[in-house]
Amino acid sequence: MQAHPVHPPLAELMALEAAVSGLSFHSRQPLGSVLAGLHGSRLRGRGLDFAELRRYVPGDDLRQLDLRASLRYGKPYVRAYTEERDRPALVLADQRMSMYFGSVRAFKCAVGARLAATAAWMAYRAGDRVGGIVFDDDGQRSFKPLRSRDRVRAFLAEVVRANQGLSAQRPEQPRPEGLNAALRAALAQAPHDCLVCIISDFSGADDDTLRGLRLLAAHNDVVAVLVFDPMAQNIPSRGRLVVTQGELHLEIAVGRRRERQPLADFFSGRLREVAELLRRSRVPLLSVDTVQDELAQLRRELGRQIPGGRK
């Protein structure tokens, strides 16, 4: 099925289940993976349930040694654990008007919708319970994590509904605080031991966003996926650029330096600010542009070389 550049249908998002083989947000990542230690952080993976206290045998992990029991019985004892069968996964999908922009292959809102579907299917195929929060300029809709294909479908149907509501004719009703409201809702749903994947252009990110990310990451695994358009880094040097924001349309002669440069400085400066804020949050950051295939970029980001690390 060909990827829709602006409004991907539900069938396209559901079909992405077959494409997530080999992709995982869990902790067993290759050495060079962005999730294996970038920003000094490692995803915790699923939690562990205490199973039993037993005698130490050669080969046991010494980190599980129970000192109190060992002193009491005069012999080394270890605590044995079993991995939880699943854990809650929460996908935050941004479909605000700030995502309704694209200069080459696709709009950010379409890329974000496909990434939300990919993240949801990755969690589902890993055996986790899947839920999510879809937020736009009208508010947000939450889906409690369940181990259910119907729950994934319901979440993706809401992503599609919000996505299809985006239009150049839509009156401007910016809601920059929507990102922070979604983070607060995620914190209420994910108090601890959850996987939280935030897919957004992070428009409106501020100090409250930084605090929200740090609070979420204190007891959960958090991954931020920054969706951006290459025009934010490279404004065309000739021709005319038509910019629309709801009912307002503006034509800019980008061939003239005095008009192009302030616009280029604004876009590139804002992208750098967002990237710096996410770096300060110490949350693993994946960057995905609107030009290349989303899955190919995600695979590359999950396995990319850590600066200063080994191959």
PDB file of C-alpha atoms in Angstrom:
ATOM      1  CA  MET A   1       0.000   0.000   0.000  1.00  0.00           C
ATOM      2  CA  GLN A   2       1.417   3.380  -1.022  1.00  0.00           C
ATOM      3  CA  ALA A   3       2.024   5.779   1.865  1.00  0.00           C
ATOM      4  CA  HIS A   4      -0.354   8.740   1.814  1.00  0.00           C
ATOM      5  CA  PRO A   5       1.540  12.071   2.010  1.00  0.00           C
ATOM      6  CA  VAL A   6      -0.968  13.841   4.288  1.00  0.00           C
ATOM      7  CA  HIS A   7      -3.867  11.680   5.495  1.00  0.00           C
ATOM      8  CA  PRO A   8      -2.915   7.989   5.849  1.00  0.00           C
ATOM      9  CA  PRO A   9      -6.053   5.821   6.125  1.00  0.00           C
ATOM     10  CA  LEU A  10      -6.639   3.330   8.926  1.00  0.00           C
ATOM     11  CA  ALA A  11      -5.938   0.394   6.590  1.00  0.00           C
ATOM     12  CA  GLU A  12      -2.426   1.761   5.966  1.00  0.00           C
ATOM     13  CA  LEU A  13      -1.699   2.092   9.685  1.00  0.00           C
ATOM     14  CA  MET A  14      -3.072  -1.378  10.456  1.00  0.00           C
ATOM     15  CA  ALA A  15      -0.942  -2.895   7.679  1.00  0.00           C
ATOM     16  CA  LEU A  16       2.231  -1.620   9.371  1.00  0.00           C
ATOM     17  CA  GLU A  17       2.034  -4.544  11.819  1.00  0.00           C
ATOM     18  CA  ALA A  18       3.694  -6.706   9.195  1.00  0.00           C
ATOM     19  CA  ALA A  19       6.586  -4.249   8.847  1.00  0.00           C
ATOM     20  CA  VAL A  20       7.824  -4.088  12.458  1.00  0.00           C
ATOM     21  CA  SER A  21       9.679  -7.405  12.519  1.00  0.00           C
ATOM     22  CA  GLY A  22      13.090  -6.952  14.137  1.00  0.00           C
ATOM     23  CA  LEU A  23      12.227  -3.564  15.642  1.00  0.00           C
ATOM     24  CA  SER A  24      12.147  -3.193  19.434  1.00  0.00           C
ATOM     25  CA  PHE A  25      12.237  -0.456  22.062  1.00  0.00           C
ATOM     26  CA  HIS A  26      13.274  -2.970  24.722  1.00  0.00           C
ATOM     27  CA  SER A  27      16.586  -2.993  26.528  1.00  0.00           C
ATOM     28  CA  ARG A  28      18.421  -5.746  24.638  1.00  0.00           C
ATOM     29  CA  GLN A  29      19.792  -3.458  21.961  1.00  0.00           C
ATOM     30  CA  PRO A  30      23.000  -3.668  19.918  1.00  0.00           C
ATOM     31  CA  LEU A  31      25.995  -1.951  21.472  1.00  0.00           C
ATOM     32  CA  GLY A  32      25.742   0.956  19.044  1.00  0.00           C
ATOM     33  CA  SER A  33      22.010   1.481  19.521  1.00  0.00           C
ATOM     34  CA  VAL A  34      20.654   4.846  20.556  1.00  0.00           C
ATOM     35  CA  LEU A  35      18.830   2.984  23.346  1.00  0.00           C
ATOM     36  CA  ALA A  36      21.911   1.200  24.645  1.00  0.00           C
ATOM     37  CA  GLY A  37      23.344   4.176  26.460  1.00  0.00           C
ATOM     38  CA  LEU A  38      22.814   7.501  24.674  1.00  0.00           C
ATOM     39  CA  HIS A  39      22.590  10.404  27.132  1.00  0.00           C
ATOM     40  CA  GLY A  40      23.779   8.030  29.869  1.00  0.00           C
ATOM     41  CA  SER A  41      20.434   6.256  29.858  1.00  0.00           C
ATOM     42  CA  ARG A  42      19.355   2.678  29.201  1.00  0.00           C
ATOM     43  CA  LEU A  43      15.817   1.452  28.781  1.00  0.00           C
ATOM     44  CA  ARG A  44      14.880  -0.749  31.672  1.00  0.00           C
ATOM     45  CA  GLY A  45      12.893  -3.257  29.643  1.00  0.00           C
ATOM     46  CA  ARG A  46      10.154  -5.269  31.308  1.00  0.00           C
ATOM     47  CA  GLY A  47      10.039  -5.342  35.082  1.00  0.00           C
ATOM     48  CA  LEU A  48      10.969  -8.335  37.224  1.00  0.00           C
ATOM     49  CA  ASP A  49       8.815 -10.241  39.698  1.00  0.00           C
ATOM     50  CA  PHE A  50      10.453 -11.921  42.726  1.00  0.00           C
ATOM     51  CA  ALA A  51      10.205 -15.704  42.356  1.00  0.00           C
ATOM     52  CA  GLU A  52      12.228 -17.346  45.144  1.00  0.00           C
ATOM     53  CA  LEU A  53      15.194 -17.224  47.498  1.00  0.00           C
ATOM     54  CA  ARG A  54      17.587 -20.111  46.787  1.00  0.00           C
ATOM     55  CA  ARG A  55      21.145 -21.367  47.322  1.00  0.00           C
ATOM     56  CA  TYR A  56      23.815 -19.841  45.132  1.00  0.00           C
ATOM     57  CA  VAL A  57      25.147 -22.024  42.328  1.00  0.00           C
ATOM     58  CA  PRO A  58      28.198 -21.217  40.180  1.00  0.00           C
ATOM     59  CA  GLY A  59      27.183 -18.957  37.324  1.00  0.00           C
ATOM     60  CA  ASP A  60      24.485 -17.052  39.246  1.00  0.00           C
ATOM     61  CA  ASP A  61      24.576 -13.268  38.955  1.00  0.00           C
ATOM     62  CA  LEU A  62      26.395 -12.029  42.069  1.00  0.00           C
ATOM     63  CA  ARG A  63      24.352  -8.831  41.905  1.00  0.00           C
ATOM     64  CA  GLN A  64      21.355 -10.906  43.036  1.00  0.00           C
ATOM     65  CA  LEU A  65      23.173 -12.077  46.160  1.00  0.00           C
ATOM     66  CA  ASP A  66      20.975 -11.607  49.252  1.00  0.00           C
ATOM     67  CA  LEU A  67      23.400 -10.538  51.974  1.00  0.00           C
ATOM     68  CA  ARG A  68      20.913 -10.763  54.817  1.00  0.00           C
ATOM     69  CA  ALA A  69      19.861 -14.333  53.977  1.00  0.00           C
ATOM     70  CA  SER A  70      23.470 -15.359  53.341  1.00  0.00           C
ATOM     71  CA  LEU A  71      24.555 -14.107  56.786  1.00  0.00           C
ATOM     72  CA  ARG A  72      21.570 -15.749  58.454  1.00  0.00           C
ATOM     73  CA  TYR A  73      22.162 -19.203  56.945  1.00  0.00           C
ATOM     74  CA  GLY A  74      25.950 -19.025  56.735  1.00  0.00           C
ATOM     75  CA  LYS A  75      25.871 -19.869  53.022  1.00  0.00           C
ATOM     76  CA  PRO A  76      25.374 -17.692  49.918  1.00  0.00           C
ATOM     77  CA  TYR A  77      21.787 -17.224  48.824  1.00  0.00           C
ATOM     78  CA  VAL A  78      20.492 -15.360  45.768  1.00  0.00           C
ATOM     79  CA  ARG A  79      17.133 -13.856  44.921  1.00  0.00           C
ATOM     80  CA  ALA A  80      15.619 -15.306  41.743  1.00  0.00           C
ATOM     81  CA  TYR A  81      13.290 -13.296  39.542  1.00  0.00           C
ATOM     82  CA  THR A  82      11.034 -13.964  36.592  1.00  0.00           C
ATOM     83  CA  GLU A  83      10.413 -11.424  33.862  1.00  0.00           C
ATOM     84  CA  GLU A  84       6.976  -9.893  33.755  1.00  0.00           C
ATOM     85  CA  ARG A  85       4.896 -11.206  30.878  1.00  0.00           C
ATOM     86  CA  ASP A  86       3.987  -7.735  29.707  1.00  0.00           C
ATOM     87  CA  ARG A  87       4.030  -4.122  30.735  1.00  0.00           C
ATOM     88  CA  PRO A  88       2.025  -1.043  29.759  1.00  0.00           C
ATOM     89  CA  ALA A  89       3.156   0.861  26.671  1.00  0.00           C
ATOM     90  CA  LEU A  90       1.811   4.350  26.045  1.00  0.00           C
ATOM     91  CA  VAL A  91       2.169   6.060  22.651  1.00  0.00           C
ATOM     92  CA  LEU A  92       1.664   9.838  22.530  1.00  0.00           C
ATOM     93  CA  ALA A  93       0.659  10.958  19.012  1.00  0.00           C
ATOM     94  CA  ASP A  94       0.791  14.671  18.130  1.00  0.00           C
ATOM     95  CA  GLN A  95      -1.741  15.758  15.485  1.00  0.00           C
ATOM     96  CA  ARG A  96      -1.805  19.520  16.121  1.00  0.00           C
ATOM     97  CA  MET A  97      -1.825  22.057  13.287  1.00  0.00           C
ATOM     98  CA  SER A  98       1.926  22.548  13.778  1.00  0.00           C
ATOM     99  CA  MET A  99       2.266  19.018  12.345  1.00  0.00           C
ATOM    100  CA  TYR A 100       0.324  20.022   9.214  1.00  0.00           C
ATOM    101  CA  PHE A 101       3.403  20.948   7.194  1.00  0.00           C
ATOM    102  CA  GLY A 102       5.537  19.284   4.571  1.00  0.00           C
ATOM    103  CA  SER A 103       7.853  20.501   1.830  1.00  0.00           C
ATOM    104  CA  VAL A 104       8.963  17.336  -0.004  1.00  0.00           C
ATOM    105  CA  ARG A 105       7.562  13.825   0.412  1.00  0.00           C
ATOM    106  CA  ALA A 106       5.054  13.952   3.253  1.00  0.00           C
ATOM    107  CA  PHE A 107       3.561  16.158   5.949  1.00  0.00           C
ATOM    108  CA  LYS A 108       4.775  15.826   9.514  1.00  0.00           C
ATOM    109  CA  CYS A 109       1.279  14.741  10.582  1.00  0.00           C
ATOM    110  CA  ALA A 110       1.372  11.765   8.169  1.00  0.00           C
ATOM    111  CA  VAL A 111       4.863  10.748   9.272  1.00  0.00           C
ATOM    112  CA  GLY A 112       3.784  11.080  12.903  1.00  0.00           C
ATOM    113  CA  ALA A 113       0.707   8.923  12.309  1.00  0.00           C
ATOM    114  CA  ARG A 114       2.772   6.145  10.726  1.00  0.00           C
ATOM    115  CA  LEU A 115       5.350   6.318  13.523  1.00  0.00           C
ATOM    116  CA  ALA A 116       2.569   6.094  16.123  1.00  0.00           C
ATOM    117  CA  ALA A 117       1.246   2.985  14.393  1.00  0.00           C
ATOM    118  CA  THR A 118       4.741   1.508  14.193  1.00  0.00           C
ATOM    119  CA  ALA A 119       5.386   2.124  17.900  1.00  0.00           C
ATOM    120  CA  ALA A 120       2.028   0.627  18.862  1.00  0.00           C
ATOM    121  CA  TRP A 121       2.625  -2.504  16.774  1.00  0.00           C
ATOM    122  CA  MET A 122       6.180  -2.853  18.117  1.00  0.00           C
ATOM    123  CA  ALA A 123       4.833  -2.894  21.678  1.00  0.00           C
ATOM    124  CA  TYR A 124       1.981  -5.242  20.789  1.00  0.00           C
ATOM    125  CA  ARG A 125       4.245  -7.719  19.009  1.00  0.00           C
ATOM    126  CA  ALA A 126       6.581  -7.641  22.032  1.00  0.00           C
ATOM    127  CA  GLY A 127       3.705  -8.875  24.194  1.00  0.00           C
ATOM    128  CA  ASP A 128       3.041  -5.575  25.951  1.00  0.00           C
ATOM    129  CA  ARG A 129      -0.244  -3.922  26.741  1.00  0.00           C
ATOM    130  CA  VAL A 130      -0.788  -0.991  24.360  1.00  0.00           C
ATOM    131  CA  GLY A 131      -2.522   2.314  24.981  1.00  0.00           C
ATOM    132  CA  GLY A 132      -2.030   5.875  23.919  1.00  0.00           C
ATOM    133  CA  ILE A 133      -2.877   9.551  23.963  1.00  0.00           C
ATOM    134  CA  VAL A 134      -3.823  11.377  20.764  1.00  0.00           C
ATOM    135  CA  PHE A 135      -3.619  15.157  21.145  1.00  0.00           C
ATOM    136  CA  ASP A 136      -4.536  17.943  18.746  1.00  0.00           C
ATOM    137  CA  ASP A 137      -5.637  21.578  19.014  1.00  0.00           C
ATOM    138  CA  ASP A 138      -9.045  20.506  20.343  1.00  0.00           C
ATOM    139  CA  GLY A 139      -7.719  18.490  23.278  1.00  0.00           C
ATOM    140  CA  GLN A 140      -6.724  14.884  23.830  1.00  0.00           C
ATOM    141  CA  ARG A 141      -8.173  11.371  23.862  1.00  0.00           C
ATOM    142  CA  SER A 142      -6.702   8.662  26.052  1.00  0.00           C
ATOM    143  CA  PHE A 143      -6.714   4.885  25.651  1.00  0.00           C
ATOM    144  CA  LYS A 144      -5.904   2.697  28.633  1.00  0.00           C
ATOM    145  CA  PRO A 145      -3.214   0.090  27.824  1.00  0.00           C
ATOM    146  CA  LEU A 146      -4.652  -3.343  27.055  1.00  0.00           C
ATOM    147  CA  ARG A 147      -3.211  -6.480  25.488  1.00  0.00           C
ATOM    148  CA  SER A 148      -5.705  -6.311  22.653  1.00  0.00           C
ATOM    149  CA  ARG A 149      -5.555  -5.891  18.894  1.00  0.00           C
ATOM    150  CA  ASP A 150      -8.889  -4.080  19.144  1.00  0.00           C
ATOM    151  CA  ARG A 151      -7.268  -1.550  21.485  1.00  0.00           C
ATOM    152  CA  VAL A 152      -4.492  -0.909  18.958  1.00  0.00           C
ATOM    153  CA  ARG A 153      -7.123  -0.472  16.245  1.00  0.00           C
ATOM    154  CA  ALA A 154      -9.161   1.941  18.388  1.00  0.00           C
ATOM    155  CA  PHE A 155      -6.066   4.023  19.142  1.00  0.00           C
ATOM    156  CA  LEU A 156      -5.048   4.146  15.473  1.00  0.00           C
ATOM    157  CA  ALA A 157      -8.611   5.016  14.436  1.00  0.00           C
ATOM    158  CA  GLU A 158      -8.405   8.058  16.727  1.00  0.00           C
ATOM    159  CA  VAL A 159      -5.039   9.008  15.205  1.00  0.00           C
ATOM    160  CA  VAL A 160      -6.694   8.861  11.770  1.00  0.00           C
ATOM    161  CA  ARG A 161      -9.687  10.903  12.942  1.00  0.00           C
ATOM    162  CA  ALA A 162      -7.440  13.649  14.344  1.00  0.00           C
ATOM    163  CA  ASN A 163      -5.235  13.553  11.252  1.00  0.00           C
ATOM    164  CA  GLN A 164      -8.165  13.921   8.863  1.00  0.00           C
ATOM    165  CA  GLY A 165      -9.341  16.955  10.812  1.00  0.00           C
ATOM    166  CA  LEU A 166      -6.215  18.861   9.766  1.00  0.00           C
ATOM    167  CA  SER A 167      -6.761  21.215   6.842  1.00  0.00           C
ATOM    168  CA  ALA A 168      -5.344  24.452   5.400  1.00  0.00           C
ATOM    169  CA  GLN A 169      -8.869  25.867   5.629  1.00  0.00           C
ATOM    170  CA  ARG A 170      -9.119  25.171   9.330  1.00  0.00           C
ATOM    171  CA  PRO A 171      -9.323  28.386  11.410  1.00  0.00           C
ATOM    172  CA  GLU A 172      -6.182  28.967  13.409  1.00  0.00           C
ATOM    173  CA  GLN A 173      -6.604  27.787  17.002  1.00  0.00           C
ATOM    174  CA  PRO A 174      -3.048  27.097  18.159  1.00  0.00           C
ATOM    175  CA  ARG A 175      -2.690  25.126  21.380  1.00  0.00           C
ATOM    176  CA  PRO A 176       1.027  25.077  22.188  1.00  0.00           C
ATOM    177  CA  GLU A 177       0.233  23.920  25.736  1.00  0.00           C
ATOM    178  CA  GLY A 178      -1.241  20.722  24.280  1.00  0.00           C
ATOM    179  CA  LEU A 179       2.134  18.984  24.462  1.00  0.00           C
ATOM    180  CA  ASN A 180       2.522  19.638  28.186  1.00  0.00           C
ATOM    181  CA  ALA A 181      -1.101  18.637  28.820  1.00  0.00           C
ATOM    182  CA  ALA A 182      -0.425  15.321  27.059  1.00  0.00           C
ATOM    183  CA  LEU A 183       2.696  14.771  29.193  1.00  0.00           C
ATOM    184  CA  ARG A 184       0.675  15.376  32.363  1.00  0.00           C
ATOM    185  CA  ALA A 185      -1.950  12.898  31.181  1.00  0.00           C
ATOM    186  CA  ALA A 186       0.790  10.356  30.452  1.00  0.00           C
ATOM    187  CA  LEU A 187       2.222  10.815  33.936  1.00  0.00           C
ATOM    188  CA  ALA A 188      -1.218  10.079  35.425  1.00  0.00           C
ATOM    189  CA  GLN A 189      -1.531   6.902  33.342  1.00  0.00           C
ATOM    190  CA  ALA A 190       2.085   5.772  33.659  1.00  0.00           C
ATOM    191  CA  PRO A 191       3.230   6.237  37.266  1.00  0.00           C
ATOM    192  CA  HIS A 192       6.012   3.625  36.957  1.00  0.00           C
ATOM    193  CA  ASP A 193       7.448   0.751  34.904  1.00  0.00           C
ATOM    194  CA  CYS A 194       5.830   1.753  31.616  1.00  0.00           C
ATOM    195  CA  LEU A 195       7.199   2.369  28.144  1.00  0.00           C
ATOM    196  CA  VAL A 196       6.249   5.865  26.943  1.00  0.00           C
ATOM    197  CA  CYS A 197       6.910   6.848  23.319  1.00  0.00           C
ATOM    198  CA  ILE A 198       6.295  10.504  22.442  1.00  0.00           C
ATOM    199  CA  ILE A 199       5.951  11.295  18.714  1.00  0.00           C
ATOM    200  CA  SER A 200       5.792  15.027  18.017  1.00  0.00           C
ATOM    201  CA  ASP A 201       7.462  18.032  16.436  1.00  0.00           C
ATOM    202  CA  PHE A 202       7.603  19.352  20.042  1.00  0.00           C
ATOM    203  CA  SER A 203       6.130  22.689  19.031  1.00  0.00           C
ATOM    204  CA  GLY A 204       5.561  24.771  22.152  1.00  0.00           C
ATOM    205  CA  ALA A 205       8.191  22.882  24.150  1.00  0.00           C
ATOM    206  CA  ASP A 206       9.380  24.874  27.155  1.00  0.00           C
ATOM    207  CA  ASP A 207      10.686  24.437  30.701  1.00  0.00           C
ATOM    208  CA  ASP A 208       7.437  22.726  31.718  1.00  0.00           C
ATOM    209  CA  THR A 209       8.058  20.200  28.934  1.00  0.00           C
ATOM    210  CA  LEU A 210      11.511  19.532  30.335  1.00  0.00           C
ATOM    211  CA  ARG A 211      10.094  18.966  33.817  1.00  0.00           C
ATOM    212  CA  GLY A 212       7.368  16.702  32.442  1.00  0.00           C
ATOM    213  CA  LEU A 213       9.857  14.568  30.546  1.00  0.00           C
ATOM    214  CA  ARG A 214      12.119  14.219  33.574  1.00  0.00           C
ATOM    215  CA  LEU A 215       9.196  13.236  35.813  1.00  0.00           C
ATOM    216  CA  LEU A 216       8.067  10.610  33.307  1.00  0.00           C
ATOM    217  CA  ALA A 217      11.581   9.263  32.847  1.00  0.00           C
ATOM    218  CA  ALA A 218      12.207   8.997  36.605  1.00  0.00           C
ATOM    219  CA  HIS A 219      10.202   5.759  36.843  1.00  0.00           C
ATOM    220  CA  ASN A 220       9.439   4.837  33.233  1.00  0.00           C
ATOM    221  CA  ASP A 221      11.232   4.144  29.973  1.00  0.00           C
ATOM    222  CA  VAL A 222      10.694   7.196  27.773  1.00  0.00           C
ATOM    223  CA  VAL A 223      11.625   7.599  24.112  1.00  0.00           C
ATOM    224  CA  ALA A 224      11.160  10.895  22.236  1.00  0.00           C
ATOM    225  CA  VAL A 225      10.699  10.816  18.457  1.00  0.00           C
ATOM    226  CA  LEU A 226      11.245  14.259  16.917  1.00  0.00           C
ATOM    227  CA  VAL A 227       9.482  14.666  13.557  1.00  0.00           C
ATOM    228  CA  PHE A 228      10.870  17.512  11.459  1.00  0.00           C
ATOM    229  CA  ASP A 229      10.793  18.861   7.911  1.00  0.00           C
ATOM    230  CA  PRO A 230      14.128  19.491   6.119  1.00  0.00           C
ATOM    231  CA  MET A 231      13.019  23.032   5.273  1.00  0.00           C
ATOM    232  CA  ALA A 232      13.662  23.807   8.945  1.00  0.00           C
ATOM    233  CA  GLN A 233      17.344  23.300   8.137  1.00  0.00           C
ATOM    234  CA  ASN A 234      17.522  24.525   4.542  1.00  0.00           C
ATOM    235  CA  ILE A 235      15.187  27.244   3.244  1.00  0.00           C
ATOM    236  CA  PRO A 236      15.135  27.353  -0.612  1.00  0.00           C
ATOM    237  CA  SER A 237      17.377  30.066  -2.051  1.00  0.00           C
ATOM    238  CA  ARG A 238      15.147  30.957  -5.004  1.00  0.00           C
ATOM    239  CA  GLY A 239      11.529  31.231  -6.040  1.00  0.00           C
ATOM    240  CA  ARG A 240       8.521  32.005  -3.875  1.00  0.00           C
ATOM    241  CA  LEU A 241       7.400  30.191  -0.754  1.00  0.00           C
ATOM    242  CA  VAL A 242       3.686  30.099   0.059  1.00  0.00           C
ATOM    243  CA  VAL A 243       3.043  29.615   3.765  1.00  0.00           C
ATOM    244  CA  THR A 244      -0.435  28.953   5.129  1.00  0.00           C
ATOM    245  CA  GLN A 245      -1.569  28.878   8.726  1.00  0.00           C
ATOM    246  CA  GLY A 246      -5.251  28.089   8.799  1.00  0.00           C
ATOM    247  CA  GLU A 247      -7.074  30.850   6.906  1.00  0.00           C
ATOM    248  CA  LEU A 248      -3.964  33.038   6.535  1.00  0.00           C
ATOM    249  CA  HIS A 249      -1.834  32.688   3.384  1.00  0.00           C
ATOM    250  CA  LEU A 250       1.518  34.443   2.932  1.00  0.00           C
ATOM    251  CA  GLU A 251       3.798  34.464  -0.113  1.00  0.00           C
ATOM    252  CA  ILE A 252       7.501  35.083   0.557  1.00  0.00           C
ATOM    253  CA  ALA A 253      10.111  35.826  -2.101  1.00  0.00           C
ATOM    254  CA  VAL A 254      12.843  33.599  -0.680  1.00  0.00           C
ATOM    255  CA  GLY A 255      15.225  34.607  -3.479  1.00  0.00           C
ATOM    256  CA  ARG A 256      15.802  37.868  -1.618  1.00  0.00           C
ATOM    257  CA  ARG A 257      18.260  37.362   1.221  1.00  0.00           C
ATOM    258  CA  ARG A 258      16.669  39.980   3.481  1.00  0.00           C
ATOM    259  CA  GLU A 259      13.450  37.957   3.444  1.00  0.00           C
ATOM    260  CA  ARG A 260      14.921  34.452   3.362  1.00  0.00           C
ATOM    261  CA  GLN A 261      17.516  34.799   6.122  1.00  0.00           C
ATOM    262  CA  PRO A 262      15.206  35.783   9.022  1.00  0.00           C
ATOM    263  CA  LEU A 263      12.917  32.888   8.111  1.00  0.00           C
ATOM    264  CA  ALA A 264      15.852  30.449   7.919  1.00  0.00           C
ATOM    265  CA  ASP A 265      17.231  31.688  11.236  1.00  0.00           C
ATOM    266  CA  PHE A 266      13.841  31.250  12.907  1.00  0.00           C
ATOM    267  CA  PHE A 267      13.218  27.691  11.689  1.00  0.00           C
ATOM    268  CA  SER A 268      16.742  26.375  12.249  1.00  0.00           C
ATOM    269  CA  GLY A 269      17.030  28.133  15.603  1.00  0.00           C
ATOM    270  CA  ARG A 270      13.756  26.657  16.820  1.00  0.00           C
ATOM    271  CA  LEU A 271      14.800  23.143  15.775  1.00  0.00           C
ATOM    272  CA  ARG A 272      18.078  23.514  17.668  1.00  0.00           C
ATOM    273  CA  GLU A 273      16.215  24.739  20.765  1.00  0.00           C
ATOM    274  CA  VAL A 274      13.934  21.699  20.731  1.00  0.00           C
ATOM    275  CA  ALA A 275      16.845  19.290  20.216  1.00  0.00           C
ATOM    276  CA  GLU A 276      18.755  20.917  23.082  1.00  0.00           C
ATOM    277  CA  LEU A 277      15.751  20.720  25.406  1.00  0.00           C
ATOM    278  CA  LEU A 278      15.320  17.023  24.641  1.00  0.00           C
ATOM    279  CA  ARG A 279      19.032  16.451  25.216  1.00  0.00           C
ATOM    280  CA  ARG A 280      18.779  18.134  28.626  1.00  0.00           C
ATOM    281  CA  SER A 281      15.872  15.874  29.548  1.00  0.00           C
ATOM    282  CA  ARG A 282      18.239  12.886  29.171  1.00  0.00           C
ATOM    283  CA  VAL A 283      15.498  11.035  27.287  1.00  0.00           C
ATOM    284  CA  PRO A 284      16.727   8.970  24.290  1.00  0.00           C
ATOM    285  CA  LEU A 285      15.981  10.984  21.158  1.00  0.00           C
ATOM    286  CA  LEU A 286      15.170   9.593  17.708  1.00  0.00           C
ATOM    287  CA  SER A 287      15.025  12.120  14.851  1.00  0.00           C
ATOM    288  CA  VAL A 288      12.864  11.360  11.801  1.00  0.00           C
ATOM    289  CA  ASP A 289      12.461  13.687   8.810  1.00  0.00           C
ATOM    290  CA  THR A 290       9.615  13.931   6.293  1.00  0.00           C
ATOM    291  CA  VAL A 291      11.738  13.046   3.267  1.00  0.00           C
ATOM    292  CA  GLN A 292      12.905   9.458   3.782  1.00  0.00           C
ATOM    293  CA  ASP A 293      10.924   6.325   4.580  1.00  0.00           C
ATOM    294  CA  GLU A 294       9.916   6.323   8.266  1.00  0.00           C
ATOM    295  CA  LEU A 295      10.676   2.653   8.907  1.00  0.00           C
ATOM    296  CA  ALA A 296      14.120   2.883   7.314  1.00  0.00           C
ATOM    297  CA  GLN A 297      14.938   5.908   9.455  1.00  0.00           C
ATOM    298  CA  LEU A 298      13.621   4.248  12.604  1.00  0.00           C
ATOM    299  CA  ARG A 299      15.749   1.159  12.021  1.00  0.00           C
ATOM    300  CA  ARG A 300      18.776   3.378  11.460  1.00  0.00           C
ATOM    301  CA  GLU A 301      18.083   5.507  14.543  1.00  0.00           C
ATOM    302  CA  LEU A 302      17.591   2.497  16.804  1.00  0.00           C
ATOM    303  CA  GLY A 303      20.903   1.026  15.715  1.00  0.00           C
ATOM    304  CA  ARG A 304      22.968   4.117  15.056  1.00  0.00           C
ATOM    305  CA  GLN A 305      26.485   4.503  16.386  1.00  0.00           C
ATOM    306  CA  ILE A 306      26.776   6.353  19.703  1.00  0.00           C
ATOM    307  CA  PRO A 307      29.206   9.305  19.395  1.00  0.00           C
ATOM    308  CA  GLY A 308      32.506   8.199  20.859  1.00  0.00           C
ATOM    309  CA  GLY A 309      31.350   4.609  21.153  1.00  0.00           C
ATOM    310  CA  ARG A 310      32.401   1.434  19.361  1.00  0.00           C
ATOM    311  CA  LYS A 311      30.840  -0.166  16.308  1.00  0.00           C
TER     312      LYS A 311
END
